[in-house]
Amino acid sequence: GAVVSQHPSRVICKSGTSVKIECRSLDFQATTMFWYRQFPKQSLMLMATSNEGSKATYEQGVEKDKFLINHASLTLSTLTVTSAHPEDSSFYICSARVLAGVTDTQYFGPGTRLTVL
Amino acid sequence: GNSVTQMEGPVTLSEEAFLTINCTYTATGYPSLFWYVQYPGEGLQLLLKATKADDKGSNKGFEATYRKETTSFHLEKGSVQVSDSAVYFCALGGSNFGNEKLTFGTGTRLTIIP
Protein backbone atom coordinates (compact mmCIF):
# COMPACT_ATOMS: atom_id res chain seq x y z
CA GLY A 1 0.00 0.00 0.00
CA ALA A 2 0.87 3.66 -0.08
CA VAL A 3 3.58 4.71 2.36
CA VAL A 4 3.92 8.07 4.03
CA SER A 5 7.00 8.97 6.02
CA GLN A 6 7.65 11.74 8.51
CA HIS A 7 10.92 13.20 9.66
CA PRO A 8 11.98 13.56 12.33
CA SER A 9 10.11 11.04 14.43
CA ARG A 10 11.02 12.88 17.62
CA VAL A 11 12.38 16.33 18.26
CA ILE A 12 13.20 18.24 21.43
CA CYS A 13 13.84 21.95 21.16
CA LYS A 14 14.21 25.02 23.33
CA SER A 15 11.45 27.53 23.67
CA GLY A 16 11.63 30.21 20.99
CA THR A 17 13.21 28.09 18.31
CA SER A 18 11.59 26.88 15.10
CA VAL A 19 11.12 23.27 14.13
CA LYS A 20 10.47 21.85 10.66
CA ILE A 21 8.66 18.56 10.16
CA GLU A 22 8.66 16.83 6.79
CA CYS A 23 5.93 14.63 5.36
CA ARG A 24 6.71 12.57 2.27
CA SER A 25 4.67 10.24 0.14
CA LEU A 26 7.19 7.58 -0.83
CA ASP A 27 5.60 5.71 -3.70
CA PHE A 28 2.84 7.95 -4.93
CA GLN A 29 2.04 11.57 -5.65
CA ALA A 30 -0.33 13.47 -3.43
CA THR A 31 -1.90 16.73 -4.46
CA THR A 32 -3.41 17.06 -1.01
CA MET A 33 -1.82 16.43 2.37
CA PHE A 34 -3.25 17.07 5.78
CA TRP A 35 -1.66 18.01 9.08
CA TYR A 36 -3.15 16.84 12.36
CA ARG A 37 -2.30 17.36 15.98
CA GLN A 38 -2.93 14.67 18.57
CA PHE A 39 -2.96 15.44 22.27
CA PRO A 40 -2.41 12.66 24.81
CA LYS A 41 -5.39 10.35 25.02
CA GLN A 42 -7.32 12.56 22.65
CA SER A 43 -8.36 12.42 19.08
CA LEU A 44 -6.65 13.84 16.03
CA MET A 45 -7.49 17.44 15.33
CA LEU A 46 -7.13 18.66 11.79
CA MET A 47 -4.88 21.69 11.65
CA ALA A 48 -4.69 22.43 7.95
CA THR A 49 -5.09 21.13 4.44
CA SER A 50 -2.01 21.45 2.26
CA ASN A 51 -2.44 21.64 -1.51
CA GLU A 52 0.52 21.37 -3.84
CA GLY A 53 1.39 24.69 -5.40
CA SER A 54 -1.06 26.76 -3.38
CA LYS A 55 -1.53 28.16 0.07
CA ALA A 56 -2.64 25.88 2.86
CA THR A 57 -6.15 26.08 4.25
CA TYR A 58 -6.15 26.35 8.02
CA GLU A 59 -8.85 25.21 10.39
CA GLN A 60 -10.49 27.68 12.67
CA GLY A 61 -8.33 28.55 15.64
CA VAL A 62 -5.04 27.45 14.06
CA GLU A 63 -2.51 30.27 13.72
CA LYS A 64 -1.19 30.24 10.19
CA ASP A 65 1.77 32.44 11.09
CA LYS A 66 2.80 30.03 13.79
CA PHE A 67 2.30 26.81 11.85
CA LEU A 68 3.78 27.42 8.43
CA ILE A 69 2.92 24.85 5.80
CA ASN A 70 4.67 24.45 2.48
CA HIS A 71 3.70 21.92 -0.18
CA ALA A 72 6.34 22.49 -2.80
CA SER A 73 6.06 19.18 -4.63
CA LEU A 74 3.64 16.33 -5.10
CA THR A 75 5.57 14.19 -2.63
CA LEU A 76 6.58 16.62 0.09
CA SER A 77 4.80 18.87 2.56
CA THR A 78 6.51 20.59 5.47
CA LEU A 79 5.15 21.98 8.72
CA THR A 80 7.26 24.55 10.51
CA VAL A 81 6.39 25.40 14.08
CA THR A 82 7.77 28.89 14.52
CA SER A 83 8.90 30.30 17.86
CA ALA A 84 7.83 27.11 19.58
CA HIS A 85 6.61 27.20 23.17
CA PRO A 86 5.90 24.40 25.64
CA GLU A 87 2.20 24.47 24.80
CA ASP A 88 3.11 23.47 21.23
CA SER A 89 4.42 20.15 22.53
CA SER A 90 2.32 17.50 20.89
CA PHE A 91 2.21 14.64 18.41
CA TYR A 92 1.95 15.91 14.84
CA ILE A 93 0.67 13.59 12.15
CA CYS A 94 0.41 14.09 8.42
CA SER A 95 -1.62 12.25 5.85
CA ALA A 96 -1.66 12.15 2.07
CA ARG A 97 -4.80 11.85 0.05
CA VAL A 98 -5.02 9.40 -2.82
CA LEU A 99 -7.72 9.63 -5.43
CA ALA A 100 -7.95 6.60 -7.69
CA GLY A 101 -11.14 6.17 -9.62
CA VAL A 102 -13.89 6.11 -7.04
CA THR A 103 -11.46 5.41 -4.21
CA ASP A 104 -10.60 8.31 -1.95
CA THR A 105 -8.28 7.41 0.91
CA GLN A 106 -5.96 9.14 3.33
CA TYR A 107 -2.67 7.43 4.20
CA PHE A 108 -1.07 8.51 7.44
CA GLY A 109 2.51 9.04 8.44
CA PRO A 110 3.91 7.62 11.71
CA GLY A 111 3.84 10.98 13.44
CA THR A 112 6.39 13.35 14.96
CA ARG A 113 6.56 13.92 18.68
CA LEU A 114 7.58 17.48 19.48
CA THR A 115 8.73 18.44 22.95
CA VAL A 116 9.43 22.10 23.64
CA LEU A 117 11.41 22.78 26.79
CA GLY B 1 -21.12 20.30 12.30
CA ASN B 2 -19.85 16.76 12.01
CA SER B 3 -18.94 14.81 15.11
CA VAL B 4 -18.04 11.28 16.12
CA THR B 5 -18.73 9.74 19.51
CA GLN B 6 -16.72 6.69 20.31
CA MET B 7 -16.78 4.20 23.13
CA GLU B 8 -14.36 5.22 25.82
CA GLY B 9 -11.57 2.90 26.71
CA PRO B 10 -9.45 1.34 27.66
CA VAL B 11 -10.89 -2.03 26.76
CA THR B 12 -9.20 -5.19 27.99
CA LEU B 13 -10.23 -8.59 26.70
CA SER B 14 -8.94 -12.12 26.79
CA GLU B 15 -7.76 -13.75 23.60
CA GLU B 16 -10.58 -15.22 21.49
CA ALA B 17 -13.20 -12.98 23.13
CA PHE B 18 -15.81 -11.12 21.09
CA LEU B 19 -15.12 -7.45 20.50
CA THR B 20 -17.49 -4.54 20.01
CA ILE B 21 -16.38 -0.92 19.93
CA ASN B 22 -19.30 1.46 19.59
CA CYS B 23 -19.27 4.47 17.31
CA THR B 24 -22.06 6.91 16.55
CA TYR B 25 -21.93 10.02 14.44
CA THR B 26 -23.64 13.29 13.66
CA ALA B 27 -23.38 14.61 10.15
CA THR B 28 -25.15 16.38 7.37
CA GLY B 29 -25.56 14.61 4.08
CA TYR B 30 -24.25 11.12 3.48
CA PRO B 31 -20.71 10.81 4.78
CA SER B 32 -18.31 7.91 4.41
CA LEU B 33 -17.37 6.13 7.61
CA PHE B 34 -14.00 4.68 8.53
CA TRP B 35 -12.19 2.71 11.19
CA TYR B 36 -8.50 3.40 11.58
CA VAL B 37 -6.08 1.44 13.76
CA GLN B 38 -2.89 2.75 15.36
CA TYR B 39 -0.44 0.10 16.52
CA PRO B 40 2.16 1.10 19.12
CA GLY B 41 4.77 3.39 17.65
CA GLU B 42 3.13 3.49 14.24
CA GLY B 43 0.89 5.80 12.24
CA LEU B 44 -2.78 5.32 11.62
CA GLN B 45 -3.76 2.61 9.16
CA LEU B 46 -7.09 2.33 7.43
CA LEU B 47 -8.78 -0.80 8.77
CA LEU B 48 -12.09 -0.67 6.91
CA LYS B 49 -14.61 1.72 5.47
CA ALA B 50 -18.17 2.02 4.22
CA THR B 51 -19.37 4.66 1.81
CA LYS B 52 -23.17 4.36 1.99
CA ALA B 53 -25.99 3.15 4.19
CA ASP B 54 -26.14 -0.60 4.82
CA ASP B 55 -22.64 -1.10 3.44
CA LYS B 56 -20.48 -3.46 5.48
CA GLY B 57 -16.77 -2.86 5.66
CA SER B 58 -14.54 -5.78 6.58
CA ASN B 59 -10.85 -6.53 6.95
CA LYS B 60 -8.68 -8.86 9.02
CA GLY B 61 -11.76 -10.36 10.68
CA PHE B 62 -13.13 -6.96 11.70
CA GLU B 63 -16.50 -5.79 10.46
CA ALA B 64 -18.63 -2.66 10.70
CA THR B 65 -21.99 -1.87 9.13
CA TYR B 66 -23.08 1.64 8.17
CA ARG B 67 -26.45 2.09 9.93
CA LYS B 68 -28.08 5.30 8.86
CA GLU B 69 -31.19 4.77 10.99
CA THR B 70 -29.14 4.61 14.18
CA THR B 71 -26.25 6.77 12.89
CA SER B 72 -23.83 4.09 14.00
CA PHE B 73 -20.77 2.25 12.70
CA HIS B 74 -19.85 -0.21 15.44
CA LEU B 75 -16.67 -2.24 15.05
CA GLU B 76 -16.87 -5.98 15.74
CA LYS B 77 -14.61 -8.98 15.68
CA GLY B 78 -15.63 -12.49 16.63
CA SER B 79 -12.35 -13.68 18.12
CA VAL B 80 -9.62 -11.21 19.03
CA GLN B 81 -5.92 -11.93 19.11
CA VAL B 82 -3.07 -10.43 21.09
CA SER B 83 -1.87 -8.80 17.87
CA ASP B 84 -5.11 -6.78 17.75
CA SER B 85 -3.93 -4.70 20.69
CA ALA B 86 -3.91 -1.13 19.41
CA VAL B 87 -5.86 2.11 19.46
CA TYR B 88 -8.92 2.18 17.21
CA PHE B 89 -10.36 5.38 15.78
CA CYS B 90 -13.76 5.82 14.20
CA ALA B 91 -13.83 8.59 11.61
CA LEU B 92 -16.28 10.37 9.37
CA GLY B 93 -15.44 11.71 5.96
CA GLY B 94 -16.95 14.20 3.60
CA SER B 95 -20.08 13.46 1.71
CA ASN B 96 -20.04 11.53 -1.52
CA PHE B 97 -16.67 11.70 -3.21
CA GLY B 98 -15.23 14.60 -1.29
CA ASN B 99 -13.41 13.08 1.66
CA GLU B 100 -11.17 16.05 2.04
CA LYS B 101 -11.57 16.19 5.79
CA LEU B 102 -11.87 13.49 8.39
CA THR B 103 -13.50 13.95 11.76
CA PHE B 104 -12.15 11.49 14.30
CA GLY B 105 -13.51 10.01 17.48
CA THR B 106 -11.36 10.08 20.58
CA GLY B 107 -9.97 6.60 20.02
CA THR B 108 -10.37 3.39 22.02
CA ARG B 109 -7.34 1.62 23.37
CA LEU B 110 -7.73 -2.15 23.13
CA THR B 111 -5.53 -4.58 25.05
CA ILE B 112 -5.81 -8.31 24.48
CA ILE B 113 -4.49 -10.58 27.19
CA PRO B 114 -3.19 -14.05 26.27
PDB file of C-alpha atoms in Angstrom:
ATOM      1  CA  GLY A   1       0.000   0.000   0.000  1.00  0.00           C
ATOM      2  CA  ALA A   2       0.870   3.662  -0.076  1.00  0.00           C
ATOM      3  CA  VAL A   3       3.580   4.715   2.364  1.00  0.00           C
ATOM      4  CA  VAL A   4       3.916   8.074   4.032  1.00  0.00           C
ATOM      5  CA  SER A   5       6.995   8.969   6.018  1.00  0.00           C
ATOM      6  CA  GLN A   6       7.652  11.737   8.508  1.00  0.00           C
ATOM      7  CA  HIS A   7      10.920  13.203   9.656  1.00  0.00           C
ATOM      8  CA  PRO A   8      11.984  13.559  12.334  1.00  0.00           C
ATOM      9  CA  SER A   9      10.109  11.038  14.434  1.00  0.00           C
ATOM     10  CA  ARG A  10      11.018  12.879  17.620  1.00  0.00           C
ATOM     11  CA  VAL A  11      12.380  16.334  18.260  1.00  0.00           C
ATOM     12  CA  ILE A  12      13.203  18.237  21.435  1.00  0.00           C
ATOM     13  CA  CYS A  13      13.838  21.951  21.165  1.00  0.00           C
ATOM     14  CA  LYS A  14      14.209  25.017  23.327  1.00  0.00           C
ATOM     15  CA  SER A  15      11.445  27.528  23.673  1.00  0.00           C
ATOM     16  CA  GLY A  16      11.631  30.206  20.992  1.00  0.00           C
ATOM     17  CA  THR A  17      13.214  28.087  18.308  1.00  0.00           C
ATOM     18  CA  SER A  18      11.588  26.884  15.104  1.00  0.00           C
ATOM     19  CA  VAL A  19      11.124  23.274  14.126  1.00  0.00           C
ATOM     20  CA  LYS A  20      10.468  21.850  10.665  1.00  0.00           C
ATOM     21  CA  ILE A  21       8.656  18.561  10.162  1.00  0.00           C
ATOM     22  CA  GLU A  22       8.659  16.825   6.786  1.00  0.00           C
ATOM     23  CA  CYS A  23       5.929  14.628   5.365  1.00  0.00           C
ATOM     24  CA  ARG A  24       6.706  12.570   2.272  1.00  0.00           C
ATOM     25  CA  SER A  25       4.668  10.241   0.139  1.00  0.00           C
ATOM     26  CA  LEU A  26       7.186   7.579  -0.829  1.00  0.00           C
ATOM     27  CA  ASP A  27       5.605   5.713  -3.698  1.00  0.00           C
ATOM     28  CA  PHE A  28       2.836   7.954  -4.929  1.00  0.00           C
ATOM     29  CA  GLN A  29       2.041  11.571  -5.645  1.00  0.00           C
ATOM     30  CA  ALA A  30      -0.332  13.468  -3.433  1.00  0.00           C
ATOM     31  CA  THR A  31      -1.904  16.726  -4.461  1.00  0.00           C
ATOM     32  CA  THR A  32      -3.411  17.061  -1.010  1.00  0.00           C
ATOM     33  CA  MET A  33      -1.818  16.434   2.367  1.00  0.00           C
ATOM     34  CA  PHE A  34      -3.252  17.067   5.783  1.00  0.00           C
ATOM     35  CA  TRP A  35      -1.656  18.005   9.078  1.00  0.00           C
ATOM     36  CA  TYR A  36      -3.150  16.842  12.358  1.00  0.00           C
ATOM     37  CA  ARG A  37      -2.301  17.358  15.976  1.00  0.00           C
ATOM     38  CA  GLN A  38      -2.930  14.674  18.566  1.00  0.00           C
ATOM     39  CA  PHE A  39      -2.962  15.438  22.271  1.00  0.00           C
ATOM     40  CA  PRO A  40      -2.406  12.663  24.815  1.00  0.00           C
ATOM     41  CA  LYS A  41      -5.392  10.355  25.019  1.00  0.00           C
ATOM     42  CA  GLN A  42      -7.319  12.560  22.652  1.00  0.00           C
ATOM     43  CA  SER A  43      -8.356  12.417  19.079  1.00  0.00           C
ATOM     44  CA  LEU A  44      -6.648  13.836  16.026  1.00  0.00           C
ATOM     45  CA  MET A  45      -7.488  17.436  15.332  1.00  0.00           C
ATOM     46  CA  LEU A  46      -7.128  18.663  11.785  1.00  0.00           C
ATOM     47  CA  MET A  47      -4.882  21.692  11.648  1.00  0.00           C
ATOM     48  CA  ALA A  48      -4.687  22.432   7.951  1.00  0.00           C
ATOM     49  CA  THR A  49      -5.086  21.127   4.443  1.00  0.00           C
ATOM     50  CA  SER A  50      -2.010  21.449   2.258  1.00  0.00           C
ATOM     51  CA  ASN A  51      -2.436  21.643  -1.505  1.00  0.00           C
ATOM     52  CA  GLU A  52       0.523  21.370  -3.840  1.00  0.00           C
ATOM     53  CA  GLY A  53       1.388  24.687  -5.397  1.00  0.00           C
ATOM     54  CA  SER A  54      -1.059  26.761  -3.384  1.00  0.00           C
ATOM     55  CA  LYS A  55      -1.534  28.156   0.071  1.00  0.00           C
ATOM     56  CA  ALA A  56      -2.645  25.881   2.858  1.00  0.00           C
ATOM     57  CA  THR A  57      -6.155  26.084   4.252  1.00  0.00           C
ATOM     58  CA  TYR A  58      -6.145  26.353   8.018  1.00  0.00           C
ATOM     59  CA  GLU A  59      -8.849  25.209  10.386  1.00  0.00           C
ATOM     60  CA  GLN A  60     -10.492  27.684  12.668  1.00  0.00           C
ATOM     61  CA  GLY A  61      -8.330  28.546  15.642  1.00  0.00           C
ATOM     62  CA  VAL A  62      -5.041  27.448  14.062  1.00  0.00           C
ATOM     63  CA  GLU A  63      -2.514  30.274  13.719  1.00  0.00           C
ATOM     64  CA  LYS A  64      -1.194  30.243  10.190  1.00  0.00           C
ATOM     65  CA  ASP A  65       1.770  32.442  11.090  1.00  0.00           C
ATOM     66  CA  LYS A  66       2.804  30.027  13.793  1.00  0.00           C
ATOM     67  CA  PHE A  67       2.301  26.814  11.851  1.00  0.00           C
ATOM     68  CA  LEU A  68       3.781  27.416   8.428  1.00  0.00           C
ATOM     69  CA  ILE A  69       2.925  24.845   5.802  1.00  0.00           C
ATOM     70  CA  ASN A  70       4.667  24.453   2.483  1.00  0.00           C
ATOM     71  CA  HIS A  71       3.704  21.921  -0.177  1.00  0.00           C
ATOM     72  CA  ALA A  72       6.340  22.491  -2.798  1.00  0.00           C
ATOM     73  CA  SER A  73       6.055  19.185  -4.632  1.00  0.00           C
ATOM     74  CA  LEU A  74       3.643  16.325  -5.103  1.00  0.00           C
ATOM     75  CA  THR A  75       5.575  14.191  -2.631  1.00  0.00           C
ATOM     76  CA  LEU A  76       6.585  16.621   0.094  1.00  0.00           C
ATOM     77  CA  SER A  77       4.804  18.866   2.556  1.00  0.00           C
ATOM     78  CA  THR A  78       6.509  20.587   5.469  1.00  0.00           C
ATOM     79  CA  LEU A  79       5.148  21.985   8.718  1.00  0.00           C
ATOM     80  CA  THR A  80       7.259  24.550  10.512  1.00  0.00           C
ATOM     81  CA  VAL A  81       6.393  25.400  14.084  1.00  0.00           C
ATOM     82  CA  THR A  82       7.765  28.894  14.520  1.00  0.00           C
ATOM     83  CA  SER A  83       8.905  30.297  17.861  1.00  0.00           C
ATOM     84  CA  ALA A  84       7.834  27.114  19.583  1.00  0.00           C
ATOM     85  CA  HIS A  85       6.607  27.203  23.171  1.00  0.00           C
ATOM     86  CA  PRO A  86       5.903  24.400  25.636  1.00  0.00           C
ATOM     87  CA  GLU A  87       2.204  24.466  24.796  1.00  0.00           C
ATOM     88  CA  ASP A  88       3.114  23.469  21.230  1.00  0.00           C
ATOM     89  CA  SER A  89       4.419  20.152  22.528  1.00  0.00           C
ATOM     90  CA  SER A  90       2.323  17.495  20.886  1.00  0.00           C
ATOM     91  CA  PHE A  91       2.206  14.645  18.408  1.00  0.00           C
ATOM     92  CA  TYR A  92       1.948  15.912  14.842  1.00  0.00           C
ATOM     93  CA  ILE A  93       0.665  13.586  12.150  1.00  0.00           C
ATOM     94  CA  CYS A  94       0.409  14.094   8.424  1.00  0.00           C
ATOM     95  CA  SER A  95      -1.617  12.247   5.852  1.00  0.00           C
ATOM     96  CA  ALA A  96      -1.656  12.151   2.075  1.00  0.00           C
ATOM     97  CA  ARG A  97      -4.798  11.853   0.047  1.00  0.00           C
ATOM     98  CA  VAL A  98      -5.019   9.395  -2.816  1.00  0.00           C
ATOM     99  CA  LEU A  99      -7.720   9.633  -5.431  1.00  0.00           C
ATOM    100  CA  ALA A 100      -7.953   6.598  -7.693  1.00  0.00           C
ATOM    101  CA  GLY A 101     -11.144   6.168  -9.619  1.00  0.00           C
ATOM    102  CA  VAL A 102     -13.889   6.113  -7.039  1.00  0.00           C
ATOM    103  CA  THR A 103     -11.458   5.408  -4.212  1.00  0.00           C
ATOM    104  CA  ASP A 104     -10.605   8.312  -1.951  1.00  0.00           C
ATOM    105  CA  THR A 105      -8.282   7.406   0.914  1.00  0.00           C
ATOM    106  CA  GLN A 106      -5.957   9.140   3.327  1.00  0.00           C
ATOM    107  CA  TYR A 107      -2.667   7.426   4.199  1.00  0.00           C
ATOM    108  CA  PHE A 108      -1.071   8.507   7.441  1.00  0.00           C
ATOM    109  CA  GLY A 109       2.507   9.045   8.444  1.00  0.00           C
ATOM    110  CA  PRO A 110       3.908   7.618  11.713  1.00  0.00           C
ATOM    111  CA  GLY A 111       3.843  10.976  13.437  1.00  0.00           C
ATOM    112  CA  THR A 112       6.393  13.345  14.959  1.00  0.00           C
ATOM    113  CA  ARG A 113       6.556  13.920  18.681  1.00  0.00           C
ATOM    114  CA  LEU A 114       7.583  17.483  19.477  1.00  0.00           C
ATOM    115  CA  THR A 115       8.726  18.437  22.953  1.00  0.00           C
ATOM    116  CA  VAL A 116       9.425  22.096  23.645  1.00  0.00           C
ATOM    117  CA  LEU A 117      11.414  22.779  26.789  1.00  0.00           C
TER     118      LEU A 117
ATOM    119  CA  GLY B   1     -21.119  20.298  12.300  1.00  0.00           C
ATOM    120  CA  ASN B   2     -19.853  16.762  12.010  1.00  0.00           C
ATOM    121  CA  SER B   3     -18.943  14.811  15.112  1.00  0.00           C
ATOM    122  CA  VAL B   4     -18.041  11.276  16.124  1.00  0.00           C
ATOM    123  CA  THR B   5     -18.725   9.743  19.513  1.00  0.00           C
ATOM    124  CA  GLN B   6     -16.721   6.688  20.306  1.00  0.00           C
ATOM    125  CA  MET B   7     -16.777   4.195  23.133  1.00  0.00           C
ATOM    126  CA  GLU B   8     -14.356   5.224  25.822  1.00  0.00           C
ATOM    127  CA  GLY B   9     -11.569   2.899  26.712  1.00  0.00           C
ATOM    128  CA  PRO B  10      -9.445   1.341  27.662  1.00  0.00           C
ATOM    129  CA  VAL B  11     -10.892  -2.028  26.762  1.00  0.00           C
ATOM    130  CA  THR B  12      -9.196  -5.186  27.990  1.00  0.00           C
ATOM    131  CA  LEU B  13     -10.235  -8.587  26.704  1.00  0.00           C
ATOM    132  CA  SER B  14      -8.945 -12.119  26.790  1.00  0.00           C
ATOM    133  CA  GLU B  15      -7.758 -13.746  23.603  1.00  0.00           C
ATOM    134  CA  GLU B  16     -10.579 -15.220  21.487  1.00  0.00           C
ATOM    135  CA  ALA B  17     -13.196 -12.984  23.127  1.00  0.00           C
ATOM    136  CA  PHE B  18     -15.809 -11.123  21.090  1.00  0.00           C
ATOM    137  CA  LEU B  19     -15.120  -7.446  20.505  1.00  0.00           C
ATOM    138  CA  THR B  20     -17.487  -4.538  20.009  1.00  0.00           C
ATOM    139  CA  ILE B  21     -16.384  -0.919  19.928  1.00  0.00           C
ATOM    140  CA  ASN B  22     -19.303   1.462  19.594  1.00  0.00           C
ATOM    141  CA  CYS B  23     -19.268   4.465  17.309  1.00  0.00           C
ATOM    142  CA  THR B  24     -22.057   6.912  16.550  1.00  0.00           C
ATOM    143  CA  TYR B  25     -21.929  10.016  14.439  1.00  0.00           C
ATOM    144  CA  THR B  26     -23.642  13.290  13.664  1.00  0.00           C
ATOM    145  CA  ALA B  27     -23.379  14.608  10.151  1.00  0.00           C
ATOM    146  CA  THR B  28     -25.145  16.380   7.373  1.00  0.00           C
ATOM    147  CA  GLY B  29     -25.555  14.611   4.082  1.00  0.00           C
ATOM    148  CA  TYR B  30     -24.252  11.122   3.479  1.00  0.00           C
ATOM    149  CA  PRO B  31     -20.709  10.808   4.782  1.00  0.00           C
ATOM    150  CA  SER B  32     -18.308   7.911   4.410  1.00  0.00           C
ATOM    151  CA  LEU B  33     -17.370   6.126   7.608  1.00  0.00           C
ATOM    152  CA  PHE B  34     -14.001   4.684   8.534  1.00  0.00           C
ATOM    153  CA  TRP B  35     -12.193   2.710  11.187  1.00  0.00           C
ATOM    154  CA  TYR B  36      -8.501   3.399  11.578  1.00  0.00           C
ATOM    155  CA  VAL B  37      -6.075   1.443  13.763  1.00  0.00           C
ATOM    156  CA  GLN B  38      -2.890   2.751  15.363  1.00  0.00           C
ATOM    157  CA  TYR B  39      -0.438   0.102  16.521  1.00  0.00           C
ATOM    158  CA  PRO B  40       2.159   1.099  19.122  1.00  0.00           C
ATOM    159  CA  GLY B  41       4.774   3.395  17.648  1.00  0.00           C
ATOM    160  CA  GLU B  42       3.131   3.493  14.236  1.00  0.00           C
ATOM    161  CA  GLY B  43       0.892   5.796  12.244  1.00  0.00           C
ATOM    162  CA  LEU B  44      -2.784   5.320  11.620  1.00  0.00           C
ATOM    163  CA  GLN B  45      -3.755   2.615   9.161  1.00  0.00           C
ATOM    164  CA  LEU B  46      -7.088   2.327   7.427  1.00  0.00           C
ATOM    165  CA  LEU B  47      -8.782  -0.795   8.766  1.00  0.00           C
ATOM    166  CA  LEU B  48     -12.089  -0.671   6.908  1.00  0.00           C
ATOM    167  CA  LYS B  49     -14.612   1.718   5.475  1.00  0.00           C
ATOM    168  CA  ALA B  50     -18.175   2.024   4.221  1.00  0.00           C
ATOM    169  CA  THR B  51     -19.372   4.659   1.811  1.00  0.00           C
ATOM    170  CA  LYS B  52     -23.166   4.362   1.993  1.00  0.00           C
ATOM    171  CA  ALA B  53     -25.989   3.152   4.193  1.00  0.00           C
ATOM    172  CA  ASP B  54     -26.136  -0.598   4.824  1.00  0.00           C
ATOM    173  CA  ASP B  55     -22.639  -1.104   3.444  1.00  0.00           C
ATOM    174  CA  LYS B  56     -20.478  -3.464   5.483  1.00  0.00           C
ATOM    175  CA  GLY B  57     -16.769  -2.859   5.655  1.00  0.00           C
ATOM    176  CA  SER B  58     -14.540  -5.781   6.582  1.00  0.00           C
ATOM    177  CA  ASN B  59     -10.851  -6.528   6.948  1.00  0.00           C
ATOM    178  CA  LYS B  60      -8.679  -8.861   9.021  1.00  0.00           C
ATOM    179  CA  GLY B  61     -11.758 -10.359  10.680  1.00  0.00           C
ATOM    180  CA  PHE B  62     -13.128  -6.962  11.705  1.00  0.00           C
ATOM    181  CA  GLU B  63     -16.503  -5.790  10.460  1.00  0.00           C
ATOM    182  CA  ALA B  64     -18.629  -2.660  10.703  1.00  0.00           C
ATOM    183  CA  THR B  65     -21.988  -1.871   9.129  1.00  0.00           C
ATOM    184  CA  TYR B  66     -23.083   1.637   8.168  1.00  0.00           C
ATOM    185  CA  ARG B  67     -26.445   2.088   9.929  1.00  0.00           C
ATOM    186  CA  LYS B  68     -28.077   5.299   8.864  1.00  0.00           C
ATOM    187  CA  GLU B  69     -31.192   4.772  10.992  1.00  0.00           C
ATOM    188  CA  THR B  70     -29.144   4.606  14.184  1.00  0.00           C
ATOM    189  CA  THR B  71     -26.253   6.769  12.888  1.00  0.00           C
ATOM    190  CA  SER B  72     -23.830   4.087  13.997  1.00  0.00           C
ATOM    191  CA  PHE B  73     -20.774   2.247  12.698  1.00  0.00           C
ATOM    192  CA  HIS B  74     -19.851  -0.207  15.445  1.00  0.00           C
ATOM    193  CA  LEU B  75     -16.673  -2.242  15.046  1.00  0.00           C
ATOM    194  CA  GLU B  76     -16.867  -5.980  15.744  1.00  0.00           C
ATOM    195  CA  LYS B  77     -14.607  -8.976  15.682  1.00  0.00           C
ATOM    196  CA  GLY B  78     -15.631 -12.488  16.626  1.00  0.00           C
ATOM    197  CA  SER B  79     -12.349 -13.681  18.120  1.00  0.00           C
ATOM    198  CA  VAL B  80      -9.624 -11.206  19.032  1.00  0.00           C
ATOM    199  CA  GLN B  81      -5.920 -11.932  19.113  1.00  0.00           C
ATOM    200  CA  VAL B  82      -3.069 -10.430  21.092  1.00  0.00           C
ATOM    201  CA  SER B  83      -1.870  -8.804  17.873  1.00  0.00           C
ATOM    202  CA  ASP B  84      -5.107  -6.782  17.746  1.00  0.00           C
ATOM    203  CA  SER B  85      -3.927  -4.703  20.688  1.00  0.00           C
ATOM    204  CA  ALA B  86      -3.911  -1.134  19.414  1.00  0.00           C
ATOM    205  CA  VAL B  87      -5.863   2.106  19.461  1.00  0.00           C
ATOM    206  CA  TYR B  88      -8.917   2.182  17.208  1.00  0.00           C
ATOM    207  CA  PHE B  89     -10.359   5.380  15.778  1.00  0.00           C
ATOM    208  CA  CYS B  90     -13.757   5.819  14.204  1.00  0.00           C
ATOM    209  CA  ALA B  91     -13.832   8.588  11.606  1.00  0.00           C
ATOM    210  CA  LEU B  92     -16.280  10.371   9.374  1.00  0.00           C
ATOM    211  CA  GLY B  93     -15.438  11.711   5.964  1.00  0.00           C
ATOM    212  CA  GLY B  94     -16.948  14.202   3.604  1.00  0.00           C
ATOM    213  CA  SER B  95     -20.083  13.464   1.706  1.00  0.00           C
ATOM    214  CA  ASN B  96     -20.038  11.534  -1.522  1.00  0.00           C
ATOM    215  CA  PHE B  97     -16.669  11.700  -3.210  1.00  0.00           C
ATOM    216  CA  GLY B  98     -15.227  14.599  -1.286  1.00  0.00           C
ATOM    217  CA  ASN B  99     -13.408  13.078   1.663  1.00  0.00           C
ATOM    218  CA  GLU B 100     -11.174  16.052   2.039  1.00  0.00           C
ATOM    219  CA  LYS B 101     -11.571  16.187   5.785  1.00  0.00           C
ATOM    220  CA  LEU B 102     -11.868  13.490   8.387  1.00  0.00           C
ATOM    221  CA  THR B 103     -13.500  13.954  11.759  1.00  0.00           C
ATOM    222  CA  PHE B 104     -12.148  11.494  14.304  1.00  0.00           C
ATOM    223  CA  GLY B 105     -13.512  10.013  17.479  1.00  0.00           C
ATOM    224  CA  THR B 106     -11.356  10.084  20.584  1.00  0.00           C
ATOM    225  CA  GLY B 107      -9.974   6.599  20.021  1.00  0.00           C
ATOM    226  CA  THR B 108     -10.374   3.387  22.017  1.00  0.00           C
ATOM    227  CA  ARG B 109      -7.338   1.615  23.371  1.00  0.00           C
ATOM    228  CA  LEU B 110      -7.732  -2.149  23.134  1.00  0.00           C
ATOM    229  CA  THR B 111      -5.529  -4.576  25.050  1.00  0.00           C
ATOM    230  CA  ILE B 112      -5.807  -8.311  24.482  1.00  0.00           C
ATOM    231  CA  ILE B 113      -4.493 -10.582  27.194  1.00  0.00           C
ATOM    232  CA  PRO B 114      -3.189 -14.054  26.268  1.00  0.00           C
TER     233      PRO B 114
END
